[in-house]
Tab-separated table of N, CA and C in Angstrom:
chain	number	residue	atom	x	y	z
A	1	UNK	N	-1.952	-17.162	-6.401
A	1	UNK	CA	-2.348	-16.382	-5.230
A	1	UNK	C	-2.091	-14.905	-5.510
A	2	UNK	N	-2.983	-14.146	-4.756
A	2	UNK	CA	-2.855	-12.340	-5.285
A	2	UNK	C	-2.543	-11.729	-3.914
A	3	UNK	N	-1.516	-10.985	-4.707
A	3	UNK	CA	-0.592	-10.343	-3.731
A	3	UNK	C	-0.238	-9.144	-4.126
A	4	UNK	N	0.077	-8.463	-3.760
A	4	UNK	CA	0.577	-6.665	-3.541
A	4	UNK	C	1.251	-6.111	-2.312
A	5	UNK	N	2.876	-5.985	-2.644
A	5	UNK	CA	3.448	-6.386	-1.195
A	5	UNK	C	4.386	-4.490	-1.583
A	6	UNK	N	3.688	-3.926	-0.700
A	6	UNK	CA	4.403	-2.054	-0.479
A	6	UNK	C	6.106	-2.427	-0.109
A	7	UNK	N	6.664	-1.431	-0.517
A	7	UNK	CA	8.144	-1.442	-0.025
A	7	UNK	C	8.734	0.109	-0.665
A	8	UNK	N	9.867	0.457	0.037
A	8	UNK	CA	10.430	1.708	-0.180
A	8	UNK	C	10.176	2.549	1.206
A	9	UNK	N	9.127	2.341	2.148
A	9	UNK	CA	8.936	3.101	3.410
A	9	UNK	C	9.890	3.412	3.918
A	10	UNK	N	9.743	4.651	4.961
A	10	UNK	CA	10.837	5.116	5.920
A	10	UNK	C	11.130	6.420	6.398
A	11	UNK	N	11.923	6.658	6.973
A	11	UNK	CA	12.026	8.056	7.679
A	11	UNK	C	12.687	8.821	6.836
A	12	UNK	N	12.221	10.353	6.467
A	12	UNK	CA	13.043	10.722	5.529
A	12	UNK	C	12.802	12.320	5.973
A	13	UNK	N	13.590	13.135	6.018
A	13	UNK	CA	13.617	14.422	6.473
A	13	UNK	C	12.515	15.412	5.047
A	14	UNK	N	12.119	16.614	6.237
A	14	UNK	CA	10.850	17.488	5.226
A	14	UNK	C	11.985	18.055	4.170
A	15	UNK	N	11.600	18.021	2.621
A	15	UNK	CA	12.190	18.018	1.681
A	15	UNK	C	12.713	16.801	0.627
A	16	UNK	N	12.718	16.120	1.616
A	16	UNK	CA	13.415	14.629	0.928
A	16	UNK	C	12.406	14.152	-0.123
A	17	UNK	N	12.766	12.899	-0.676
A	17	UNK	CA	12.287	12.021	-1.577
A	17	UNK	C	12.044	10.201	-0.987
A	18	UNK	N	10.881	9.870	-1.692
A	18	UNK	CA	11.097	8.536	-1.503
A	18	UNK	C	10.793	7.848	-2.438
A	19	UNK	N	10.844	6.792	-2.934
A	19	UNK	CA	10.290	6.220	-4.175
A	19	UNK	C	9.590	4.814	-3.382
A	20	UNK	N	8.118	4.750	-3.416
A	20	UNK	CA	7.593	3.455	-3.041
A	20	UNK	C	7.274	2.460	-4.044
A	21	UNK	N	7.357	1.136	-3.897
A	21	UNK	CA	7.352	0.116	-4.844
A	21	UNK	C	6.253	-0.838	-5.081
A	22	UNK	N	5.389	-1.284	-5.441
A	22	UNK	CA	4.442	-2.064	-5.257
A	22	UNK	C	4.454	-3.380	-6.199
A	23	UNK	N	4.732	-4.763	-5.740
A	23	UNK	CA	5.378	-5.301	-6.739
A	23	UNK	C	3.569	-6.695	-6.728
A	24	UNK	N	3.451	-6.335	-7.845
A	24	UNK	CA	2.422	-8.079	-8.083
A	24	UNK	C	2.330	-8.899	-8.249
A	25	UNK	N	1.141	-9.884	-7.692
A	25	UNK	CA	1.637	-11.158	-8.625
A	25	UNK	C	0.219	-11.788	-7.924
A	26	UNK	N	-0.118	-12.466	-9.478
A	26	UNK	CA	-1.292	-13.303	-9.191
A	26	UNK	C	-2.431	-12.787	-10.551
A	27	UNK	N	-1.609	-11.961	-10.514
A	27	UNK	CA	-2.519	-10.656	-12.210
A	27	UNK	C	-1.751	-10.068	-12.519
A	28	UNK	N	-2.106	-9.385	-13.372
A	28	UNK	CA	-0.934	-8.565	-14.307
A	28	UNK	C	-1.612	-6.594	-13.722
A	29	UNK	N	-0.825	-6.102	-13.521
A	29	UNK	CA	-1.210	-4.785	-13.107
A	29	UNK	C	-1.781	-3.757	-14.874
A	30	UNK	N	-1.126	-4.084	-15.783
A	30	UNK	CA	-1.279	-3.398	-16.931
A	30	UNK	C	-2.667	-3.549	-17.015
A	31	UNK	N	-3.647	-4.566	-16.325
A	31	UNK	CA	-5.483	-4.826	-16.993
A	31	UNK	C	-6.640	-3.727	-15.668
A	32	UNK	N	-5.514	-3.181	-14.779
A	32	UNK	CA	-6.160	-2.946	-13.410
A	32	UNK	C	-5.555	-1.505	-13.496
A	33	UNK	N	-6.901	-0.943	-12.030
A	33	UNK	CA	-6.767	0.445	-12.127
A	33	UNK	C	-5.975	0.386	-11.121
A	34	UNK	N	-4.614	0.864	-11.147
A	34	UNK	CA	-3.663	0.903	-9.884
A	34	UNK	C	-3.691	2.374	-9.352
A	35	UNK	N	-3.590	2.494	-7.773
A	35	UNK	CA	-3.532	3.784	-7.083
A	35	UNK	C	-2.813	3.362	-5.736
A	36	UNK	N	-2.278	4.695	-4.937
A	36	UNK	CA	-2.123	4.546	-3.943
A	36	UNK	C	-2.510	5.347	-3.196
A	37	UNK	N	-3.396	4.638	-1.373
A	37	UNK	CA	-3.912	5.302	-0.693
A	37	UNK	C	-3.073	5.704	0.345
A	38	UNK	N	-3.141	6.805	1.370
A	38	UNK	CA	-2.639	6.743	2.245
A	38	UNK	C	-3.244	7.040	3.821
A	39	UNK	N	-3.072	6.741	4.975
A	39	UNK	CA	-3.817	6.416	5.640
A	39	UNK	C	-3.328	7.630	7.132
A	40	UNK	N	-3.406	8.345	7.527
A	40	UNK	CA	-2.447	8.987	9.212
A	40	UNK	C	-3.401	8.405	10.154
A	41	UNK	N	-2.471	8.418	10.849
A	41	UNK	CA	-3.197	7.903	12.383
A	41	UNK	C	-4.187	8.937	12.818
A	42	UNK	N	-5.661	8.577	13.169
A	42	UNK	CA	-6.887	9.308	13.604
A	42	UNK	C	-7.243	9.687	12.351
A	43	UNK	N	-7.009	9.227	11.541
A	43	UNK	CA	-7.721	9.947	9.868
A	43	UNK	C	-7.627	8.872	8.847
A	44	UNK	N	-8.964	8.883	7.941
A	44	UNK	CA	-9.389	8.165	6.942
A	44	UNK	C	-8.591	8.442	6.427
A	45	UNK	N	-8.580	6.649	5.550
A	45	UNK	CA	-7.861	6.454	4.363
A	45	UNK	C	-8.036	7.023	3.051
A	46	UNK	N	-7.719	8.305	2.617
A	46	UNK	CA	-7.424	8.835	1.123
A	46	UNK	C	-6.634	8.301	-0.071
A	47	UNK	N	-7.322	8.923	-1.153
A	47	UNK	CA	-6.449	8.769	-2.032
A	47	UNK	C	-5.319	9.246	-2.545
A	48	UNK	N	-4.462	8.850	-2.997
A	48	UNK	CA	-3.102	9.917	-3.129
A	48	UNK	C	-2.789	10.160	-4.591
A	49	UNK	N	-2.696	8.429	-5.522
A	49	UNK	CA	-2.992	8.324	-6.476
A	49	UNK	C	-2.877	7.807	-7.605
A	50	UNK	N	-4.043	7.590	-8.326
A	50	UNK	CA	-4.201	6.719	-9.384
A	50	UNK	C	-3.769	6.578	-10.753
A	51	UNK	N	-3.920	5.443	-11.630
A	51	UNK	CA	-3.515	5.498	-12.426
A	51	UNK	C	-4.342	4.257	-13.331
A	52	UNK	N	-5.115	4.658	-14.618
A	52	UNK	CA	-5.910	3.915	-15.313
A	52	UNK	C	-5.347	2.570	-15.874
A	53	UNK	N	-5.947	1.881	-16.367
A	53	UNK	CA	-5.477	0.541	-16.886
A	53	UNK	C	-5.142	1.204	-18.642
A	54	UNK	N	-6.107	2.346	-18.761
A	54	UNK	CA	-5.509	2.849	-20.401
A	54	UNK	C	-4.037	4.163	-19.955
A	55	UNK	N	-3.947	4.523	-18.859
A	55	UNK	CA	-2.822	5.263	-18.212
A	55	UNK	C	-3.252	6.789	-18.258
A	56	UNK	N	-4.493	7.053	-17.669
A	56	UNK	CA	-4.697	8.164	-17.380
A	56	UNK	C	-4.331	8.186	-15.323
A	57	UNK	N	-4.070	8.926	-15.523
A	57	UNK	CA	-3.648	9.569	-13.858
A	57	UNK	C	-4.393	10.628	-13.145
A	58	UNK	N	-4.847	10.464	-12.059
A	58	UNK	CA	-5.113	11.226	-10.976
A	58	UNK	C	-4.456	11.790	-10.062
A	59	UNK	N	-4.583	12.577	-9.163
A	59	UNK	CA	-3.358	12.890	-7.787
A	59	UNK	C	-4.387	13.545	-7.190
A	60	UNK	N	-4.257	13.411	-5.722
A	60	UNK	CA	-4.960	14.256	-4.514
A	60	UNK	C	-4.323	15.528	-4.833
A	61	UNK	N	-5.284	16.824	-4.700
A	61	UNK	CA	-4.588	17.958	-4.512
A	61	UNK	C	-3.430	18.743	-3.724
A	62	UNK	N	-2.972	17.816	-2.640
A	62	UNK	CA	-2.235	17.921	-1.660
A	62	UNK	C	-0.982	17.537	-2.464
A	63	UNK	N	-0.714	16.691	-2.814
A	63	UNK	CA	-0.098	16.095	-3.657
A	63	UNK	C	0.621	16.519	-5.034
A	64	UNK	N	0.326	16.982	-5.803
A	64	UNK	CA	0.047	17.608	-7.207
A	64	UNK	C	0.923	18.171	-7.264
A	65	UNK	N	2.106	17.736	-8.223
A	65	UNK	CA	3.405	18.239	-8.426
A	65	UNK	C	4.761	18.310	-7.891
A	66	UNK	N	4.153	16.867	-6.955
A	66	UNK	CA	5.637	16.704	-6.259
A	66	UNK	C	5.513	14.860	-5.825
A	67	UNK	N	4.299	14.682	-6.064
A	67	UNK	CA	4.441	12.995	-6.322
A	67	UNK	C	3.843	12.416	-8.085
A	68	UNK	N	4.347	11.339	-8.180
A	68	UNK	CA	4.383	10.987	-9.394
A	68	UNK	C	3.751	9.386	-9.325
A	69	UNK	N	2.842	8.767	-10.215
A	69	UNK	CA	2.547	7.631	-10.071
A	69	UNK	C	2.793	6.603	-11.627
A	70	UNK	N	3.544	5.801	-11.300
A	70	UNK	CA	3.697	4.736	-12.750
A	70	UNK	C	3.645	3.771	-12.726
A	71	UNK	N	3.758	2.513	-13.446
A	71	UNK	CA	4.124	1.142	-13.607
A	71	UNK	C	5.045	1.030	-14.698
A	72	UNK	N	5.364	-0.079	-14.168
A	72	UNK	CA	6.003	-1.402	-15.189
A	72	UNK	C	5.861	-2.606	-15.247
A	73	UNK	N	4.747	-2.133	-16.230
A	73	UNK	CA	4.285	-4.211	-16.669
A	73	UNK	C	4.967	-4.993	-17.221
A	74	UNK	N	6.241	-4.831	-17.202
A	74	UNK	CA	7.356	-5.645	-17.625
A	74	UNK	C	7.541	-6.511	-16.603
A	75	UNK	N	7.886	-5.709	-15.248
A	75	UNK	CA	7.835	-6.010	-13.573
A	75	UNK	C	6.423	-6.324	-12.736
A	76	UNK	N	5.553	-5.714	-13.624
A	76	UNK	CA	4.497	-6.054	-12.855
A	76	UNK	C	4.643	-4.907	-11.488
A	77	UNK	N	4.781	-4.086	-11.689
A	77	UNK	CA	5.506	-3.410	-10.478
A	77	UNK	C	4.643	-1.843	-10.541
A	78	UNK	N	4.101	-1.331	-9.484
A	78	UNK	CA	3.608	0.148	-9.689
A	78	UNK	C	5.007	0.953	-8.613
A	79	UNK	N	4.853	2.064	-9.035
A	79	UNK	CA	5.675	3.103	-8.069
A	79	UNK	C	4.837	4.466	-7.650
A	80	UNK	N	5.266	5.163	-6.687
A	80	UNK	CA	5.042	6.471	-6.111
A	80	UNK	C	6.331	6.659	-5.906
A	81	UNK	N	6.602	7.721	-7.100
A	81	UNK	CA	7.380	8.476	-6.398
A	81	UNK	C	7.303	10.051	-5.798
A	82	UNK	N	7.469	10.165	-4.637
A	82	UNK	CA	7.815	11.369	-3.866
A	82	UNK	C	8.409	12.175	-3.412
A	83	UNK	N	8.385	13.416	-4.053
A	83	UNK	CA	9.167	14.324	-3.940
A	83	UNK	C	9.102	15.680	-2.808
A	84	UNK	N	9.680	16.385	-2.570
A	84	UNK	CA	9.377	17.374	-1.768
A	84	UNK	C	8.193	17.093	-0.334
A	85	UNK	N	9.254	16.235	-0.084
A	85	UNK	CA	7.766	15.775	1.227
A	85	UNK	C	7.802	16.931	2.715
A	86	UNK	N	6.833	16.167	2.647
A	86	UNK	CA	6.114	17.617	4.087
A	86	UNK	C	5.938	16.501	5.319
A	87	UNK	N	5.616	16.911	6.352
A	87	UNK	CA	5.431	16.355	7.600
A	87	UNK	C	4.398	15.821	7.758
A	88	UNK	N	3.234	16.623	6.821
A	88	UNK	CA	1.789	16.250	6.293
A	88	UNK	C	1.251	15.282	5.411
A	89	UNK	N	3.169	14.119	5.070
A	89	UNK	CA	2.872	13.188	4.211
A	89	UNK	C	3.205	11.931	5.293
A	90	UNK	N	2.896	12.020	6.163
A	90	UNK	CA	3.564	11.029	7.166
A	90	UNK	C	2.252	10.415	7.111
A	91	UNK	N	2.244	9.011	6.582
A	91	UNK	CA	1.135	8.186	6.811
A	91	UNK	C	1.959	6.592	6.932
A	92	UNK	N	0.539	5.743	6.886
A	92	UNK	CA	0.902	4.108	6.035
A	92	UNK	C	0.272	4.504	4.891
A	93	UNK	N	1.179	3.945	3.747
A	93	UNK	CA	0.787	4.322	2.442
A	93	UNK	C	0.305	2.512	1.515
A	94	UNK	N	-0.678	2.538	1.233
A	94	UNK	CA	-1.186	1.533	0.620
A	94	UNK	C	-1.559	1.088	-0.980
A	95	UNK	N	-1.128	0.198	-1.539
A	95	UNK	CA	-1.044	0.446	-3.169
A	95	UNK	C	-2.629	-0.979	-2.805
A	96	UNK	N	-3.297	-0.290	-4.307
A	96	UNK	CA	-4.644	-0.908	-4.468
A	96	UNK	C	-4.938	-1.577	-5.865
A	97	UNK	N	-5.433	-2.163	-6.431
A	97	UNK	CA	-5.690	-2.369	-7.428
A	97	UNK	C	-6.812	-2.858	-7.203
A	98	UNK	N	-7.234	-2.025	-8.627
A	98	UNK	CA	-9.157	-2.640	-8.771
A	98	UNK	C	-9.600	-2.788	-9.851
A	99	UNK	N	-10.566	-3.750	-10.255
A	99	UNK	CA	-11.208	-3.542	-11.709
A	99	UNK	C	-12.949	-4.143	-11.125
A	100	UNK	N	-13.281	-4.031	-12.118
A	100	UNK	CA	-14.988	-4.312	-12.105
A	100	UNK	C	-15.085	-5.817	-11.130
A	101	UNK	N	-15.513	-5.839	-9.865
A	101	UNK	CA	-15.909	-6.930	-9.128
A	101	UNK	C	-14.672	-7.519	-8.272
A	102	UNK	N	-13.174	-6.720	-8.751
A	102	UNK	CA	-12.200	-7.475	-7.723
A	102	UNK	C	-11.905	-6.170	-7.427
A	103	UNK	N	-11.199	-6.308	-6.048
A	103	UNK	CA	-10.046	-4.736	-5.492
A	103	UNK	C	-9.348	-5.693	-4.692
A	104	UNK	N	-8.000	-5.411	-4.973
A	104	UNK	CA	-6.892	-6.016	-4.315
A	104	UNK	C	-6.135	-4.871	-3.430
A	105	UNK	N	-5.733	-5.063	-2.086
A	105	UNK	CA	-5.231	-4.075	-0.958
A	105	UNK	C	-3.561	-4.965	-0.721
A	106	UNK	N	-2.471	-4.139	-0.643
A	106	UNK	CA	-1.212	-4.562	-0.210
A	106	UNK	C	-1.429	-4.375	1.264
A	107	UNK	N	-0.348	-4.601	2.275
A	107	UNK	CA	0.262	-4.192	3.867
A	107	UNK	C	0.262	-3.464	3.696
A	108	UNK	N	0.634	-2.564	3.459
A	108	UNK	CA	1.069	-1.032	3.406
A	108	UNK	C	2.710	-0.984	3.958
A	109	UNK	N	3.019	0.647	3.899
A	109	UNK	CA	4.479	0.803	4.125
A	109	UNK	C	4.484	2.517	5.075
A	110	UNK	N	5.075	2.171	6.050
A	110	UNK	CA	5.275	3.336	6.801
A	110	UNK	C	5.917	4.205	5.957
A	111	UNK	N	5.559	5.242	5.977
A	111	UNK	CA	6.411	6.915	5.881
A	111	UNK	C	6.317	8.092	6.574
A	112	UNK	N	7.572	8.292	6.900
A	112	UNK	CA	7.358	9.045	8.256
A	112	UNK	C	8.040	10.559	7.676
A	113	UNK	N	7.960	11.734	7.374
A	113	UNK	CA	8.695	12.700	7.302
A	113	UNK	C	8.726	13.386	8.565
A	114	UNK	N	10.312	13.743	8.485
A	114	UNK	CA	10.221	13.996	10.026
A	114	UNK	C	11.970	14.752	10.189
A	115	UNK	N	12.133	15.898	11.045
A	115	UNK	CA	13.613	16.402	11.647
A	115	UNK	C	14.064	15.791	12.474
């Protein structure tokens, strides 16, 4: 069965850090293009960001230089980590995986930056 289950969410003051977790199972993440989207209330779901099955990386411009995206196909496991967050990162954040004819979507995980 294929699964992609978000974790690491939560309230974290503007400046803080979070590290989100995305753990798999059902495929191996190392053959798939892994990314993470994120979603605010009254606003489409964006991308935040990706990462190739050969390990090239993307990032939303919003983004760019203060979040970081990796795996470990040891774990089977992708991460976001986030740094220097803004109030403007307060979404549900969603890890994806896709390749030619499948896309797999997790729950997602609240993140709230916030005083």
């Amino acid at each position: 069965q294929v699964q992609l289950v978000e974790s690491g969410g939560g309230l974290v003051q503007p400046g803080g850090s979070l590290r989100l977790s995305c753990a798999a199972s059902g495929f191996t993440v190392s053959s798939y293009a892994m990314s993470w989207y994120r979603q605010a209330p009254g606003k489409e779901r964006e991308l935040v960001a990706a990462t190739s099955a050969g390990g090239t990386t993307n990032y939303a411009d919003s983004v760019k230089g203060r979040f970081t995206i990796s795996r470990d196909n040891v774990k089977n496991t992708v991460y976001l980590q986030m740094n220097s967050l803004k109030p403007e990162d307060t979404a549900v954040y969603y890890c994806r995986a896709g390749r030619v004819l499948r896309v797999y979507w997790g729950q997602g995980t609240q993140v709230t930056v916030s005083s």
